[in-house]
Amino acid sequence: MSHVATDTNWAVREFADAELGDERRTKRLVELANVLGQHPTAALPEACGDGGMLKAAYRFFDNDAIEAQDMLQSHVESTYRRLDQVSLVLAVQDTTEVNWTGHPATQGLGPLGHTACQGLLVHTTLALTPERVPLGLLAQQVWARDPNEVGKRARRKQLPISQKESQKWLHSLDAVFTARDSCPTTRLVSVGDREADVYDVLAAARPAGVDLLIRASWDRCVGGPEHYVWATVEVQSVLAHLLLKVPRRGPQAARDATLALRFCPLTLCPPRHRQREGLPAVTLWAVQVQEVDPPTDVTPIEWLLLTTVAAETVDDAIERVQWYSCRWGIEVWHRVLKSGCRIEERQLASGERLQRCLTLYSVIAWRIFYATMLARAVPEMPCSVLLDLDEWQALYCAIYHCPTPPEEPPSLDQAVRWIAQLGGFVGRRRRDQPGTETLWRGFQHLMDLTKMYRIMRPQPP
């Protein structure tokens, strides 16, 4: 892709190395990422702008020779390059439902949590720094449930994990192993919620440099006088209190929560009903936090975390809690994908076509989230780390109503605030931070400004 690699825009960086069986397909993928990324909330006809590009988009998504995983792999390799620059990465994994019930003619969908709803399940592994900057996707699994298997929960307990949806956690862990191989100086911690409390995951052999941090769901048997996980932790003394900022969730406003902290080592015993498999015992650390005096109208925070990273001191345990709190980042990415990129409003004829579309918009959603959090983590960096030359120059000229931009780019923090301003962000106080919603609206306006800037600017002699 040397003829494309001379371009410097983000779509080239993320997709130019995609191996789709034909170089023209890769070039089309880069073009679509660039075009659709300019108007992430728009319907395909509006985003494409003309009939030729719209027809090309439909042909691309309809092409059964193109695998969604091959599209994603180029972005994953670009993510590795970002991982290689940091010492610690949290590989947060989670599942979300993408609901296309409103499009009953679409083939290849399956039942969701409610059998009347139809769509796809999406399990994504998102790489985050401890400062909550999303570095990119490491893996994504997309599937439709078999309607014939609905209601057969008891039978599923007898199946090996390879035949259950629980295998998604092991698939994600394999992706983390691959990332570690590609970035040998980066330490990775696989982070999962209560659904990830699967013994096969906890007992899986891991290479050096890969650890686990999982919220416990099952009160498993442990070696020791209390015999069970929760009882073992509850007898520990509260050794500290910490303050955790809880983001807004639906109607619940953001708040500060005071948490009581306990921690201890423990050894999990293999499940009794799987004794014949010869599973090993697992030694790890338990870290528990319980909210003190929570407001009456909210669900209090109570986490019991299991981790393979030693928590020998109060500072260690507090750090593990802070790592787990970064898991909220993948929920923000889900919101950007659904509300910002309106993935559930995309209308294509089959689940396979929707998967290709979903993969592309997953990376577009990452870029919007990345811009938001990068500006908070490293505000003093030049905005050229995120924006192309034409983009930041067009942005500056639009904000200052002047024809000539400065020679040096403004800071990343300033540029992101300007982009959010285009999207309706007011920010009366300096400490006010733009969110993803105003930012994705601002990106759309910026792309229109950049197009006009390219047309109107004088050409170099």
Short mmCIF file of C-alpha atoms in Angstrom, two decimals:
data_model
loop_
_atom_site.label_atom_id
_atom_site.label_comp_id
_atom_site.label_asym_id
_atom_site.label_seq_id
_atom_site.Cartn_x
_atom_site.Cartn_y
_atom_site.Cartn_z
CA MET A 1 0.00 0.00 0.00
CA SER A 2 2.90 2.37 -0.64
CA HIS A 3 0.77 4.56 -2.93
CA VAL A 4 -1.68 5.16 -0.06
CA ALA A 5 0.86 5.35 2.74
CA THR A 6 2.09 8.73 1.49
CA ASP A 7 -1.17 10.18 2.89
CA THR A 8 -1.04 11.02 6.58
CA ASN A 9 -4.68 10.95 7.61
CA TRP A 10 -5.97 8.69 10.35
CA ALA A 11 -7.80 6.32 8.02
CA VAL A 12 -4.53 5.44 6.31
CA ARG A 13 -2.79 4.82 9.63
CA GLU A 14 -5.55 2.47 10.77
CA PHE A 15 -6.52 0.63 7.57
CA ALA A 16 -3.84 0.89 4.88
CA ASP A 17 -2.29 -2.46 5.86
CA ALA A 18 -5.53 -4.44 5.64
CA GLU A 19 -5.04 -7.58 3.56
CA LEU A 20 -8.39 -8.03 1.82
CA GLY A 21 -7.26 -10.11 -1.15
CA ASP A 22 -7.14 -7.16 -3.54
CA GLU A 23 -5.35 -3.86 -3.17
CA ARG A 24 -8.37 -2.03 -4.56
CA ARG A 25 -10.48 -3.27 -1.66
CA THR A 26 -7.96 -1.91 0.82
CA LYS A 27 -7.95 1.44 -0.95
CA ARG A 28 -11.76 1.47 -0.81
CA LEU A 29 -11.69 0.68 2.92
CA VAL A 30 -9.41 3.66 3.55
CA GLU A 31 -11.69 5.91 1.49
CA LEU A 32 -14.80 4.72 3.33
CA ALA A 33 -13.18 5.20 6.75
CA ASN A 34 -12.23 8.74 5.79
CA VAL A 35 -15.66 9.60 4.35
CA LEU A 36 -17.82 7.94 7.03
CA GLY A 37 -15.56 9.20 9.80
CA GLN A 38 -16.31 12.75 8.71
CA HIS A 39 -20.03 12.28 9.39
CA PRO A 40 -20.35 9.44 11.93
CA THR A 41 -23.98 10.19 12.86
CA ALA A 42 -25.23 10.54 9.28
CA ALA A 43 -27.04 7.86 7.28
CA LEU A 44 -24.92 6.27 4.55
CA PRO A 45 -26.45 8.31 1.66
CA GLU A 46 -25.80 11.58 3.50
CA ALA A 47 -22.32 10.60 4.69
CA CYS A 48 -21.20 9.40 1.26
CA GLY A 49 -22.33 12.62 -0.39
CA ASP A 50 -22.68 11.32 -3.94
CA GLY A 51 -24.17 8.33 -5.72
CA GLY A 52 -20.84 6.90 -6.79
CA MET A 53 -19.41 6.71 -3.27
CA LEU A 54 -22.70 5.38 -1.89
CA LYS A 55 -22.76 2.61 -4.48
CA ALA A 56 -19.12 1.81 -3.66
CA ALA A 57 -19.99 1.59 0.05
CA TYR A 58 -22.83 -0.83 -0.55
CA ARG A 59 -20.66 -2.96 -2.84
CA PHE A 60 -17.93 -3.08 -0.21
CA PHE A 61 -20.26 -4.15 2.60
CA ASP A 62 -21.95 -6.67 0.28
CA ASN A 63 -18.67 -8.34 -0.72
CA ASP A 64 -18.59 -11.80 0.89
CA ALA A 65 -14.90 -12.12 -0.02
CA ILE A 66 -14.08 -9.46 2.59
CA GLU A 67 -13.76 -10.74 6.16
CA ALA A 68 -14.49 -8.33 9.00
CA GLN A 69 -11.51 -9.70 10.96
CA ASP A 70 -9.18 -8.86 8.06
CA MET A 71 -10.48 -5.29 8.15
CA LEU A 72 -9.91 -5.07 11.89
CA GLN A 73 -6.42 -6.58 11.84
CA SER A 74 -4.86 -3.50 10.27
CA HIS A 75 -6.23 -1.35 13.09
CA VAL A 76 -5.03 -3.91 15.66
CA GLU A 77 -1.49 -3.71 14.29
CA SER A 78 -1.67 0.09 14.44
CA THR A 79 -2.83 -0.31 18.05
CA TYR A 80 0.28 -2.38 18.77
CA ARG A 81 2.44 0.56 17.72
CA ARG A 82 0.68 2.73 20.30
CA LEU A 83 0.97 0.01 22.96
CA ASP A 84 4.68 -0.21 22.35
CA GLN A 85 5.10 3.35 23.65
CA VAL A 86 3.66 2.71 27.14
CA SER A 87 4.69 0.43 29.99
CA LEU A 88 1.26 -0.74 31.21
CA VAL A 89 -1.98 -1.38 29.31
CA LEU A 90 -5.37 -2.49 30.61
CA ALA A 91 -7.04 -4.81 28.09
CA VAL A 92 -10.67 -4.27 29.03
CA GLN A 93 -13.17 -6.73 27.54
CA ASP A 94 -16.95 -6.57 27.55
CA THR A 95 -20.02 -7.68 25.57
CA THR A 96 -22.81 -5.51 24.22
CA GLU A 97 -25.96 -6.21 22.23
CA VAL A 98 -26.47 -4.43 18.90
CA ASN A 99 -30.21 -4.36 18.35
CA TRP A 100 -31.63 -4.41 14.83
CA THR A 101 -35.15 -5.50 15.80
CA GLY A 102 -36.51 -2.51 13.88
CA HIS A 103 -35.23 -4.02 10.61
CA PRO A 104 -37.10 -7.36 10.43
CA ALA A 105 -36.10 -8.04 6.82
CA THR A 106 -32.41 -8.37 7.78
CA GLN A 107 -31.19 -11.96 7.52
CA GLY A 108 -28.62 -13.66 9.76
CA LEU A 109 -29.54 -12.04 13.09
CA GLY A 110 -30.31 -13.89 16.32
CA PRO A 111 -32.22 -13.43 19.57
CA LEU A 112 -30.81 -11.05 22.17
CA GLY A 113 -31.48 -10.93 25.91
CA HIS A 114 -35.19 -10.72 25.19
CA THR A 115 -36.22 -13.24 22.56
CA ALA A 116 -38.43 -10.65 20.85
CA CYS A 117 -35.31 -8.61 20.08
CA GLN A 118 -33.06 -9.50 17.16
CA GLY A 119 -29.47 -8.50 16.54
CA LEU A 120 -25.83 -9.43 17.07
CA LEU A 121 -23.63 -9.89 20.14
CA VAL A 122 -20.36 -7.95 20.09
CA HIS A 123 -17.48 -8.81 22.45
CA THR A 124 -14.66 -6.28 22.24
CA THR A 125 -11.24 -5.98 23.88
CA LEU A 126 -10.22 -2.33 24.20
CA ALA A 127 -6.69 -1.28 25.19
CA LEU A 128 -6.65 1.54 27.76
CA THR A 129 -3.85 3.24 29.65
CA PRO A 130 -4.30 3.69 33.43
CA GLU A 131 -4.99 7.35 32.54
CA ARG A 132 -7.99 6.03 30.53
CA VAL A 133 -6.67 6.89 27.08
CA PRO A 134 -8.02 4.27 24.63
CA LEU A 135 -5.17 3.08 22.42
CA GLY A 136 -7.34 0.94 20.15
CA LEU A 137 -9.09 -2.40 19.77
CA LEU A 138 -7.17 -5.63 20.33
CA ALA A 139 -9.96 -8.02 19.34
CA GLN A 140 -13.63 -8.17 18.48
CA GLN A 141 -15.97 -11.14 18.19
CA VAL A 142 -19.39 -10.75 16.58
CA TRP A 143 -22.00 -13.50 16.45
CA ALA A 144 -25.71 -14.23 16.27
CA ARG A 145 -27.27 -16.60 18.79
CA ASP A 146 -28.88 -19.75 17.46
CA PRO A 147 -32.62 -19.39 18.13
CA ASN A 148 -32.83 -23.16 18.62
CA GLU A 149 -30.54 -22.92 21.66
CA VAL A 150 -32.63 -20.35 23.54
CA GLY A 151 -33.94 -21.73 26.84
CA LYS A 152 -31.46 -24.62 27.08
CA ARG A 153 -29.41 -23.19 29.93
CA ALA A 154 -29.28 -26.44 31.90
CA ARG A 155 -27.82 -28.34 28.95
CA ARG A 156 -25.19 -25.66 28.37
CA LYS A 157 -23.70 -26.36 31.82
CA GLN A 158 -22.67 -29.79 30.55
CA LEU A 159 -20.88 -28.45 27.46
CA PRO A 160 -17.15 -27.71 27.28
CA ILE A 161 -16.28 -24.02 27.26
CA SER A 162 -15.29 -24.23 23.58
CA GLN A 163 -18.99 -24.77 22.76
CA LYS A 164 -20.33 -21.96 24.97
CA GLU A 165 -20.39 -18.19 24.68
CA SER A 166 -17.98 -18.14 27.63
CA GLN A 167 -15.17 -18.96 25.19
CA LYS A 168 -15.21 -15.25 24.26
CA TRP A 169 -13.19 -14.53 27.42
CA LEU A 170 -10.50 -17.01 26.40
CA HIS A 171 -10.49 -15.63 22.85
CA SER A 172 -9.87 -12.17 24.28
CA LEU A 173 -7.11 -13.52 26.51
CA ASP A 174 -5.44 -15.07 23.45
CA ALA A 175 -5.55 -11.64 21.78
CA VAL A 176 -3.82 -10.17 24.83
CA PHE A 177 -1.12 -12.86 24.57
CA THR A 178 -0.59 -11.90 20.91
CA ALA A 179 -0.35 -8.23 21.85
CA ARG A 180 2.29 -9.09 24.46
CA ASP A 181 4.30 -11.00 21.82
CA SER A 182 4.19 -7.92 19.57
CA CYS A 183 4.96 -5.49 22.42
CA PRO A 184 7.39 -7.37 24.69
CA THR A 185 8.19 -4.33 26.86
CA THR A 186 4.54 -3.57 27.63
CA ARG A 187 2.81 -5.20 30.59
CA LEU A 188 -0.85 -6.09 29.91
CA VAL A 189 -3.64 -6.73 32.41
CA SER A 190 -6.82 -8.38 31.12
CA VAL A 191 -9.80 -6.74 32.87
CA GLY A 192 -13.30 -8.25 32.99
CA ASP A 193 -16.56 -7.77 34.86
CA ARG A 194 -18.49 -10.44 36.79
CA GLU A 195 -19.37 -12.35 33.63
CA ALA A 196 -15.65 -12.99 33.15
CA ASP A 197 -15.44 -14.93 36.44
CA VAL A 198 -14.88 -18.22 34.59
CA TYR A 199 -12.54 -20.76 36.16
CA ASP A 200 -10.97 -21.62 32.80
CA VAL A 201 -9.90 -17.98 32.47
CA LEU A 202 -8.52 -17.78 36.01
CA ALA A 203 -6.60 -21.06 35.56
CA ALA A 204 -5.32 -20.39 32.03
CA ALA A 205 -1.55 -20.52 31.56
CA ARG A 206 -0.26 -17.01 30.93
CA PRO A 207 3.07 -15.76 29.60
CA ALA A 208 5.17 -13.38 31.66
CA GLY A 209 3.90 -9.83 31.37
CA VAL A 210 0.18 -10.75 31.20
CA ASP A 211 -2.06 -10.64 34.29
CA LEU A 212 -5.76 -10.80 35.20
CA LEU A 213 -8.10 -8.45 37.05
CA ILE A 214 -11.66 -9.81 37.23
CA ARG A 215 -14.63 -8.89 39.36
CA ALA A 216 -15.80 -11.97 41.26
CA SER A 217 -19.27 -13.35 40.67
CA TRP A 218 -19.12 -16.81 42.24
CA ASP A 219 -18.53 -17.51 45.92
CA ARG A 220 -15.96 -20.19 45.14
CA CYS A 221 -14.39 -22.63 47.57
CA VAL A 222 -10.97 -21.59 48.86
CA GLY A 223 -8.30 -23.17 50.99
CA GLY A 224 -8.50 -21.77 54.52
CA PRO A 225 -10.67 -21.72 57.64
CA GLU A 226 -13.53 -19.68 56.08
CA HIS A 227 -13.80 -22.03 53.08
CA TYR A 228 -15.36 -19.47 50.70
CA VAL A 229 -14.21 -16.28 48.94
CA TRP A 230 -16.56 -13.75 50.50
CA ALA A 231 -16.23 -15.11 54.02
CA THR A 232 -12.44 -15.05 53.71
CA VAL A 233 -12.43 -11.40 52.65
CA GLU A 234 -15.07 -10.26 55.14
CA VAL A 235 -12.95 -11.30 58.15
CA GLN A 236 -10.14 -9.00 56.98
CA SER A 237 -9.82 -5.59 58.60
CA VAL A 238 -10.63 -2.40 56.71
CA LEU A 239 -7.15 -1.02 56.07
CA ALA A 240 -7.98 2.21 54.25
CA HIS A 241 -10.65 4.39 52.70
CA LEU A 242 -10.36 5.81 49.23
CA LEU A 243 -12.30 8.30 47.14
CA LEU A 244 -13.51 7.17 43.72
CA LYS A 245 -15.07 9.42 41.09
CA VAL A 246 -18.14 7.62 39.72
CA PRO A 247 -19.17 8.85 36.26
CA ARG A 248 -22.74 9.61 35.27
CA ARG A 249 -24.70 6.49 34.39
CA GLY A 250 -28.12 7.03 32.85
CA PRO A 251 -30.24 9.16 35.20
CA GLN A 252 -27.67 8.89 38.02
CA ALA A 253 -25.46 11.95 38.25
CA ALA A 254 -21.69 11.71 38.65
CA ARG A 255 -20.58 11.55 42.26
CA ASP A 256 -17.65 10.95 44.59
CA ALA A 257 -17.86 7.65 46.46
CA THR A 258 -15.98 6.83 49.67
CA LEU A 259 -14.94 3.16 49.68
CA ALA A 260 -13.76 0.91 52.51
CA LEU A 261 -10.84 -1.28 51.41
CA ARG A 262 -9.97 -4.87 52.34
CA PHE A 263 -7.53 -7.24 50.65
CA CYS A 264 -5.83 -10.60 51.16
CA PRO A 265 -4.25 -13.51 49.26
CA LEU A 266 -6.31 -16.64 48.70
CA THR A 267 -6.24 -19.93 46.78
CA LEU A 268 -9.26 -20.96 44.71
CA CYS A 269 -10.17 -24.64 44.62
CA PRO A 270 -11.30 -26.16 41.29
CA PRO A 271 -15.08 -26.56 40.87
CA ARG A 272 -16.26 -29.80 42.44
CA HIS A 273 -18.35 -30.81 39.41
CA ARG A 274 -15.19 -30.69 37.24
CA GLN A 275 -12.88 -32.82 39.39
CA ARG A 276 -12.29 -35.29 36.57
CA GLU A 277 -10.65 -32.57 34.45
CA GLY A 278 -7.72 -32.19 36.82
CA LEU A 279 -7.94 -28.39 36.92
CA PRO A 280 -5.28 -26.71 39.06
CA ALA A 281 -5.90 -24.60 42.15
CA VAL A 282 -5.35 -20.88 41.51
CA THR A 283 -3.49 -18.61 43.92
CA LEU A 284 -4.25 -14.91 43.58
CA TRP A 285 -5.26 -11.79 45.51
CA ALA A 286 -8.71 -10.57 46.49
CA VAL A 287 -9.37 -6.82 46.80
CA GLN A 288 -12.76 -5.66 48.07
CA VAL A 289 -14.25 -2.17 48.21
CA GLN A 290 -17.63 -1.27 49.73
CA GLU A 291 -19.19 2.17 49.50
CA VAL A 292 -19.62 3.98 52.81
CA ASP A 293 -22.86 5.95 53.35
CA PRO A 294 -24.03 5.89 49.70
CA PRO A 295 -26.87 8.18 48.57
CA THR A 296 -30.28 6.57 48.97
CA ASP A 297 -31.17 6.83 45.27
CA VAL A 298 -28.12 5.02 43.84
CA THR A 299 -26.81 1.47 43.75
CA PRO A 300 -23.83 1.44 46.13
CA ILE A 301 -20.48 0.28 44.82
CA GLU A 302 -19.39 -3.12 46.10
CA TRP A 303 -16.62 -4.84 44.17
CA LEU A 304 -14.70 -7.96 45.02
CA LEU A 305 -11.80 -8.15 42.60
CA LEU A 306 -9.62 -11.18 41.88
CA THR A 307 -6.19 -10.43 40.47
CA THR A 308 -2.97 -12.20 39.67
CA VAL A 309 -1.07 -8.96 40.37
CA ALA A 310 0.19 -8.95 43.96
CA ALA A 311 -1.59 -6.58 46.34
CA GLU A 312 0.74 -6.62 49.31
CA THR A 313 0.27 -3.00 50.45
CA VAL A 314 -2.57 -0.52 50.69
CA ASP A 315 -1.15 1.41 47.71
CA ASP A 316 -1.09 -1.81 45.67
CA ALA A 317 -4.73 -2.55 46.49
CA ILE A 318 -5.84 1.02 45.73
CA GLU A 319 -4.09 0.82 42.36
CA ARG A 320 -5.98 -2.40 41.49
CA VAL A 321 -9.28 -0.65 42.28
CA GLN A 322 -8.28 2.29 40.10
CA TRP A 323 -7.40 -0.09 37.27
CA TYR A 324 -10.80 -1.75 37.50
CA SER A 325 -12.56 1.62 37.47
CA CYS A 326 -11.03 2.15 34.02
CA ARG A 327 -13.46 -0.55 32.82
CA TRP A 328 -16.07 2.20 32.55
CA GLY A 329 -14.13 3.32 29.47
CA ILE A 330 -15.46 0.48 27.33
CA GLU A 331 -19.01 1.47 28.28
CA VAL A 332 -18.26 4.96 26.98
CA TRP A 333 -16.99 3.41 23.74
CA HIS A 334 -20.21 1.38 23.46
CA ARG A 335 -22.19 4.62 23.83
CA VAL A 336 -20.16 6.35 21.14
CA LEU A 337 -20.68 3.39 18.80
CA LYS A 338 -24.44 3.29 19.35
CA SER A 339 -25.39 6.93 19.95
CA GLY A 340 -22.57 8.71 18.16
CA CYS A 341 -22.18 6.41 15.16
CA ARG A 342 -25.79 5.17 15.24
CA ILE A 343 -24.78 1.66 14.38
CA GLU A 344 -28.23 0.28 15.22
CA GLU A 345 -29.78 2.51 12.55
CA ARG A 346 -27.66 1.08 9.73
CA GLN A 347 -29.81 -0.83 7.26
CA LEU A 348 -28.12 -3.62 5.33
CA ALA A 349 -29.65 -6.86 4.12
CA SER A 350 -27.71 -9.41 6.18
CA GLY A 351 -25.83 -9.94 9.40
CA GLU A 352 -22.59 -10.49 7.45
CA ARG A 353 -22.89 -7.09 5.79
CA LEU A 354 -23.70 -5.46 9.11
CA GLN A 355 -20.57 -7.04 10.62
CA ARG A 356 -18.35 -5.32 8.05
CA CYS A 357 -20.14 -2.04 8.70
CA LEU A 358 -19.86 -2.57 12.46
CA THR A 359 -16.11 -3.18 12.24
CA LEU A 360 -15.54 0.06 10.37
CA TYR A 361 -17.69 2.12 12.73
CA SER A 362 -16.03 0.46 15.74
CA VAL A 363 -12.74 2.06 14.73
CA ILE A 364 -14.43 5.38 13.95
CA ALA A 365 -15.98 5.31 17.46
CA TRP A 366 -12.54 4.57 18.93
CA ARG A 367 -11.07 7.63 17.22
CA ILE A 368 -13.71 9.94 18.71
CA PHE A 369 -13.16 8.49 22.17
CA TYR A 370 -9.38 8.63 21.71
CA ALA A 371 -9.48 12.35 20.91
CA THR A 372 -11.54 13.06 24.03
CA MET A 373 -9.32 11.20 26.47
CA LEU A 374 -5.97 11.98 24.87
CA ALA A 375 -6.59 15.70 25.35
CA ARG A 376 -7.25 15.11 29.05
CA ALA A 377 -4.18 12.94 29.57
CA VAL A 378 -1.59 14.97 27.61
CA PRO A 379 -3.16 18.41 27.01
CA GLU A 380 0.14 20.13 26.26
CA MET A 381 1.02 17.97 23.24
CA PRO A 382 0.71 19.57 19.79
CA CYS A 383 -2.63 18.78 18.17
CA SER A 384 -0.77 17.38 15.16
CA VAL A 385 -0.66 14.04 17.04
CA LEU A 386 -4.38 13.79 16.31
CA LEU A 387 -5.20 16.12 13.44
CA ASP A 388 -3.77 16.40 9.94
CA LEU A 389 -2.19 19.68 8.84
CA ASP A 390 -5.24 20.82 6.87
CA GLU A 391 -7.56 19.92 9.73
CA TRP A 392 -5.91 21.97 12.46
CA GLN A 393 -5.26 24.88 10.12
CA ALA A 394 -8.91 24.92 9.01
CA LEU A 395 -9.99 24.71 12.65
CA TYR A 396 -7.79 27.64 13.68
CA CYS A 397 -8.96 29.85 10.81
CA ALA A 398 -12.62 29.07 11.54
CA ILE A 399 -12.32 29.81 15.26
CA TYR A 400 -10.38 33.07 14.76
CA HIS A 401 -12.13 34.13 11.51
CA CYS A 402 -8.80 34.68 9.82
CA PRO A 403 -7.36 33.46 6.50
CA THR A 404 -3.86 32.56 7.72
CA PRO A 405 -3.04 29.91 10.36
CA PRO A 406 0.09 30.03 12.56
CA GLU A 407 3.19 28.06 11.64
CA GLU A 408 3.07 25.91 14.78
CA PRO A 409 0.03 23.82 15.75
CA PRO A 410 -1.91 24.73 18.92
CA SER A 411 -1.99 22.38 21.88
CA LEU A 412 -4.08 19.24 21.81
CA ASP A 413 -6.23 20.48 24.69
CA GLN A 414 -7.00 23.73 22.88
CA ALA A 415 -7.77 22.03 19.58
CA VAL A 416 -10.12 19.49 21.18
CA ARG A 417 -11.96 22.26 23.02
CA TRP A 418 -12.35 24.11 19.72
CA ILE A 419 -13.70 20.98 18.03
CA ALA A 420 -16.15 20.48 20.89
CA GLN A 421 -17.10 24.16 20.58
CA LEU A 422 -18.11 23.46 16.97
CA GLY A 423 -20.34 20.71 18.38
CA GLY A 424 -22.06 22.95 20.94
CA PHE A 425 -19.72 22.73 23.94
CA VAL A 426 -19.86 25.91 26.03
CA GLY A 427 -17.21 25.29 28.70
CA ARG A 428 -17.72 28.44 30.74
CA ARG A 429 -15.18 27.24 33.30
CA ARG A 430 -11.71 26.07 32.36
CA ARG A 431 -12.11 22.87 34.35
CA ASP A 432 -15.17 21.89 32.31
CA GLN A 433 -14.21 19.06 29.97
CA PRO A 434 -15.91 18.35 26.63
CA GLY A 435 -17.58 14.97 26.32
CA THR A 436 -17.80 12.52 23.48
CA GLU A 437 -21.21 13.77 22.30
CA THR A 438 -20.13 17.35 21.61
CA LEU A 439 -16.86 16.06 20.19
CA TRP A 440 -18.42 13.74 17.60
CA ARG A 441 -20.72 16.58 16.47
CA GLY A 442 -17.71 18.89 16.30
CA PHE A 443 -15.73 16.41 14.19
CA GLN A 444 -18.48 16.48 11.58
CA HIS A 445 -18.33 20.27 11.35
CA LEU A 446 -14.53 20.15 11.25
CA MET A 447 -14.54 17.85 8.24
CA ASP A 448 -16.83 20.25 6.35
CA LEU A 449 -14.56 23.16 7.29
CA THR A 450 -11.50 21.22 6.15
CA LYS A 451 -13.05 20.49 2.75
CA MET A 452 -13.78 24.18 2.19
CA TYR A 453 -10.33 25.17 3.47
CA ARG A 454 -8.69 22.87 0.93
CA ILE A 455 -10.75 24.43 -1.85
CA MET A 456 -10.18 28.04 -0.85
CA ARG A 457 -6.60 28.11 0.38
CA PRO A 458 -4.00 29.41 -2.09
CA GLN A 459 -1.92 26.73 -3.72
CA PRO A 460 1.84 26.79 -3.06
CA PRO A 461 3.91 28.14 -5.97
#
